[in-house]
GROMACS .gro file of C-alpha atoms in nm:
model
  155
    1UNK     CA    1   5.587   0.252  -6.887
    2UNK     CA    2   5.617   0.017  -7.185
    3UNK     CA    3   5.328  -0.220  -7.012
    4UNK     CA    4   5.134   0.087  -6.986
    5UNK     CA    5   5.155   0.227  -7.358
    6UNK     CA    6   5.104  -0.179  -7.473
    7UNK     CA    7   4.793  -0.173  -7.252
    8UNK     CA    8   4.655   0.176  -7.366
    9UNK     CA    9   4.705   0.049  -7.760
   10UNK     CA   10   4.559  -0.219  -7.690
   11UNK     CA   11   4.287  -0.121  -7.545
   12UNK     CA   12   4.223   0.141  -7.826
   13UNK     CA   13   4.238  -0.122  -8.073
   14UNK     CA   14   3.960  -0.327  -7.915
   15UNK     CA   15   3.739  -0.010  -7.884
   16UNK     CA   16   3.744   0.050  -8.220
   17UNK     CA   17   3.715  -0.256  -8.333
   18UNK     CA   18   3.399  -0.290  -8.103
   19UNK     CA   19   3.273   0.019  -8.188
   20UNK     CA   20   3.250  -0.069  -8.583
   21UNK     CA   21   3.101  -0.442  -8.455
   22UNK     CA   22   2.818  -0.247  -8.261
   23UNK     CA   23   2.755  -0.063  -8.566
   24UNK     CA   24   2.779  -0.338  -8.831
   25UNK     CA   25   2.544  -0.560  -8.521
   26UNK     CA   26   2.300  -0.253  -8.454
   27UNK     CA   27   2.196  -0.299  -8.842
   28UNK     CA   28   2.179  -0.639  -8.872
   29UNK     CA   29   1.921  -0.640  -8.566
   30UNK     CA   30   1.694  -0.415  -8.735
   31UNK     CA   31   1.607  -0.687  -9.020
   32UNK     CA   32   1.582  -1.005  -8.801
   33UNK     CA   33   1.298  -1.195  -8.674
   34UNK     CA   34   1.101  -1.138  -8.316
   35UNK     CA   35   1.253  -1.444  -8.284
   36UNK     CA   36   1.622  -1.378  -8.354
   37UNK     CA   37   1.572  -1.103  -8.126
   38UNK     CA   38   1.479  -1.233  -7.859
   39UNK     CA   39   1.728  -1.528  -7.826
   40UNK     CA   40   2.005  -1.288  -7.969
   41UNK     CA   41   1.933  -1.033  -7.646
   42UNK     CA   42   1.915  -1.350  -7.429
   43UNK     CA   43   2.242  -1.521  -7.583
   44UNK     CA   44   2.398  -1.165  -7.536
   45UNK     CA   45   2.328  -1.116  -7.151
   46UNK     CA   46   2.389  -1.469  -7.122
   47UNK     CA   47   2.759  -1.430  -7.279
   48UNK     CA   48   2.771  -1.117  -7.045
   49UNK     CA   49   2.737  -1.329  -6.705
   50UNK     CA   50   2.989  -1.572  -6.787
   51UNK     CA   51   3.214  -1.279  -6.915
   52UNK     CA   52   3.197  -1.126  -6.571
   53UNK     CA   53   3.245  -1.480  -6.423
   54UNK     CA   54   3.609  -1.464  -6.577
   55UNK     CA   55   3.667  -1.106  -6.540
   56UNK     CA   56   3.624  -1.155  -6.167
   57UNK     CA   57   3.877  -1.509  -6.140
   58UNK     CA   58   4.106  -1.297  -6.406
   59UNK     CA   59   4.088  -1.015  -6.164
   60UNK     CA   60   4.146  -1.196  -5.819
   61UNK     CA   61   4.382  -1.371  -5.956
   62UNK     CA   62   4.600  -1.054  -6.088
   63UNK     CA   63   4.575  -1.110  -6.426
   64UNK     CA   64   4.511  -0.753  -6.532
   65UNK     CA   65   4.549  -0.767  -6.884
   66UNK     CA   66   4.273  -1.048  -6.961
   67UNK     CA   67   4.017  -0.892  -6.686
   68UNK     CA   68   4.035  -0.541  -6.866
   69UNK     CA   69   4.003  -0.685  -7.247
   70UNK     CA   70   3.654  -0.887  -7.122
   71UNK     CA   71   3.543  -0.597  -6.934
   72UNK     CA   72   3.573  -0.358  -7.258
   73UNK     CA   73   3.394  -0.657  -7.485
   74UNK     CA   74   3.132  -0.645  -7.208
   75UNK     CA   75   3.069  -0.252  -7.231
   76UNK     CA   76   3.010  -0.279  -7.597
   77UNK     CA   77   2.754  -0.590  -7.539
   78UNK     CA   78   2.551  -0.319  -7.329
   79UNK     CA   79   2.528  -0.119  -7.609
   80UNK     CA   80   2.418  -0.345  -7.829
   81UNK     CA   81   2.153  -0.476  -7.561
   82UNK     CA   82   1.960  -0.136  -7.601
   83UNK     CA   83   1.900  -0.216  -7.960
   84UNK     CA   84   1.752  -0.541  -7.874
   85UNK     CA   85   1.409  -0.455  -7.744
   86UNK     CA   86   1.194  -0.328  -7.955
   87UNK     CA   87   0.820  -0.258  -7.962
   88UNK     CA   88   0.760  -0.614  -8.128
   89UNK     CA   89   0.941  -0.812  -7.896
   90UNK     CA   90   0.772  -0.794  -7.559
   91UNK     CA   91   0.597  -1.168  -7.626
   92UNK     CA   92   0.674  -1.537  -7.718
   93UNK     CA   93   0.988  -1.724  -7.715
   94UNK     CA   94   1.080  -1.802  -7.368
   95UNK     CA   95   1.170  -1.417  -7.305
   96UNK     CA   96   1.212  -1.320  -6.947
   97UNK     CA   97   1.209  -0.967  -6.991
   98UNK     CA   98   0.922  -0.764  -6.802
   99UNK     CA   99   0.692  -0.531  -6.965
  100UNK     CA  100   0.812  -0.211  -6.776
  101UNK     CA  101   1.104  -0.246  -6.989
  102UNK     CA  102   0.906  -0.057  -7.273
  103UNK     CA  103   0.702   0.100  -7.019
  104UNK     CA  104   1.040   0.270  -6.875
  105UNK     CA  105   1.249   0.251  -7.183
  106UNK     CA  106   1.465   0.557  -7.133
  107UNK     CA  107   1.553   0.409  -6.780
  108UNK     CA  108   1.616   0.063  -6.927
  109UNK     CA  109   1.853   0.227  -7.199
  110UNK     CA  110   1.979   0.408  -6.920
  111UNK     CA  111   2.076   0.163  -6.743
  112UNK     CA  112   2.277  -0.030  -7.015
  113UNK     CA  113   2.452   0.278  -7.033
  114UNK     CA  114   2.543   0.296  -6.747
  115UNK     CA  115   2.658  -0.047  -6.737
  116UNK     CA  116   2.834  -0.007  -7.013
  117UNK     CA  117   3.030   0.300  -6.905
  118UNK     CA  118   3.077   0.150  -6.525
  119UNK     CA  119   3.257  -0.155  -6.727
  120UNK     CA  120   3.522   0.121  -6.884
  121UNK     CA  121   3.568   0.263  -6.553
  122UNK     CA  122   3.627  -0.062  -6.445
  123UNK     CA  123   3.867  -0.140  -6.639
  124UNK     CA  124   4.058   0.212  -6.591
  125UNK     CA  125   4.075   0.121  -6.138
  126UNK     CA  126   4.084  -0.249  -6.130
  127UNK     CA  127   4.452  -0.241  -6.122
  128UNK     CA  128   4.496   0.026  -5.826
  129UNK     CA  129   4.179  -0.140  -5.657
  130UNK     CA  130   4.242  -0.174  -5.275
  131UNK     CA  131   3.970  -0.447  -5.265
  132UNK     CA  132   3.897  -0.595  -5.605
  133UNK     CA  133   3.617  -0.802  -5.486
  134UNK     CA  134   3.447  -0.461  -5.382
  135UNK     CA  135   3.533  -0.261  -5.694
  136UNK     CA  136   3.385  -0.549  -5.903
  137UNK     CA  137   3.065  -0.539  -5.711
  138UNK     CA  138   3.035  -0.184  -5.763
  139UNK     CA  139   3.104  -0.144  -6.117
  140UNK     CA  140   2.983  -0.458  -6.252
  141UNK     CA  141   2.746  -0.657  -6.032
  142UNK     CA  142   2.526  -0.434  -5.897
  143UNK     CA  143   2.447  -0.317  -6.245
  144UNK     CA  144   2.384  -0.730  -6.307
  145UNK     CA  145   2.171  -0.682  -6.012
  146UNK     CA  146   1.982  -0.390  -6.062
  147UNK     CA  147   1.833  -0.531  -6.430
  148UNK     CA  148   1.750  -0.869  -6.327
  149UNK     CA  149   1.573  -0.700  -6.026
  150UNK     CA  150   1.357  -0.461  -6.245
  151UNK     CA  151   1.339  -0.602  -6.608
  152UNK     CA  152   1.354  -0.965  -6.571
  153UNK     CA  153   1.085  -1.238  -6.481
  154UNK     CA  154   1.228  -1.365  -6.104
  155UNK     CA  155   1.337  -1.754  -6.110
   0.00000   0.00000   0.00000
C-alpha cells in the first residue's frame, strides 16, 4: 500500500509539474521562428520515439516505476505537439509533415489527444497487463503508427 500511495504522489507531482511546463512551452512557441517550429515539433516526436523505446525495455523488464514516469512525460509532449503546427509552418526546413495535417486539423489534434490520454491509461494497466508487449502496442504504438501513416512524408 505504501508503494502504491509513493507511486500515486508521484505521479501527481510530475503532472503538475508537466502541466505548468506545457503552459510555460505553449507560450514560448507562439513567438518563435517557422524555423524553431519546425525542428522543435521534430526534436519533440523525435524525443517521443526513443521515450517509448525505454518505456517498452523498462516495461518488459518489470521496472514499473521508470516505464510509468516516461509514459506521463510522453502524454504531455502530445500536448504540446498540437501547438506546434501552425498555419505558417507547412513549408521549408526538412519538415516531413503532410499537408492534410492543416487540411484535417481537428483530426490531427485529435489524435495527439488521444495519444496523449492512451499514454495515462497506459500508465494506470501496465502493471496488471497480462501481455505487456500487447498493451504497449495498443496504447502507445499504434497511435505512433497511425500519425506517421497519415501526417508524415513515408521514408
Amino acid at each position: 500500500m505504501h508503494k502504491l500511495f509513493n507511486h500515486i504522489t508521484s505521479s501527481i507531482k510530475i503532472l503538475l509539474l508537466s502541466t505548468l511546463t506545457v503552459f510555460l512551452v505553449s507560450a514560448s512557441y507562439a513567438e518563435q521562428s517557422v524555423e524553431d517550429i519546425i525542428k522543435g515539433r521534430k526534436a519533440l516526436f523525435s524525443k517521443n520515439y526513443s521515450t517509448a523505446k525505454r518505456v517498452q525495455a523498462y516495461a518488459s523488464n518489470g521496472d514499473f516505476d521508470e516505464s510509468i514516469e516516461l509514459m506521463i512525460e510522453m502524454s504531455e509532449n502530445y500536448k504540446v505537439l498540437i501547438d506546434l503546427f501552425p498555419e505558417n509552418t507547412k513549408e521549408g526546413f526538412k519538415t516531413e509533415a503532410l499537408p492534410i495535417i492543416w487540411e484535417e486539423k481537428d483530426a490531427f489534434n485529435a489524435l495527439m489527444k488521444k495519444a496523449s490520454d492512451d499514454m495515462v491509461k497506459l500508465a494506470s494497466v501496465i502493471e496488471d497487463s497480462d501481455d505487456i508487449r500487447a498493451t504497449l502496442k495498443q496504447l502507445m504504438w499504434s497511435n505512433c503508427k497511425a500519425c506517421h501513416s497519415n501526417y508524415r512524408m513515408p521514408h
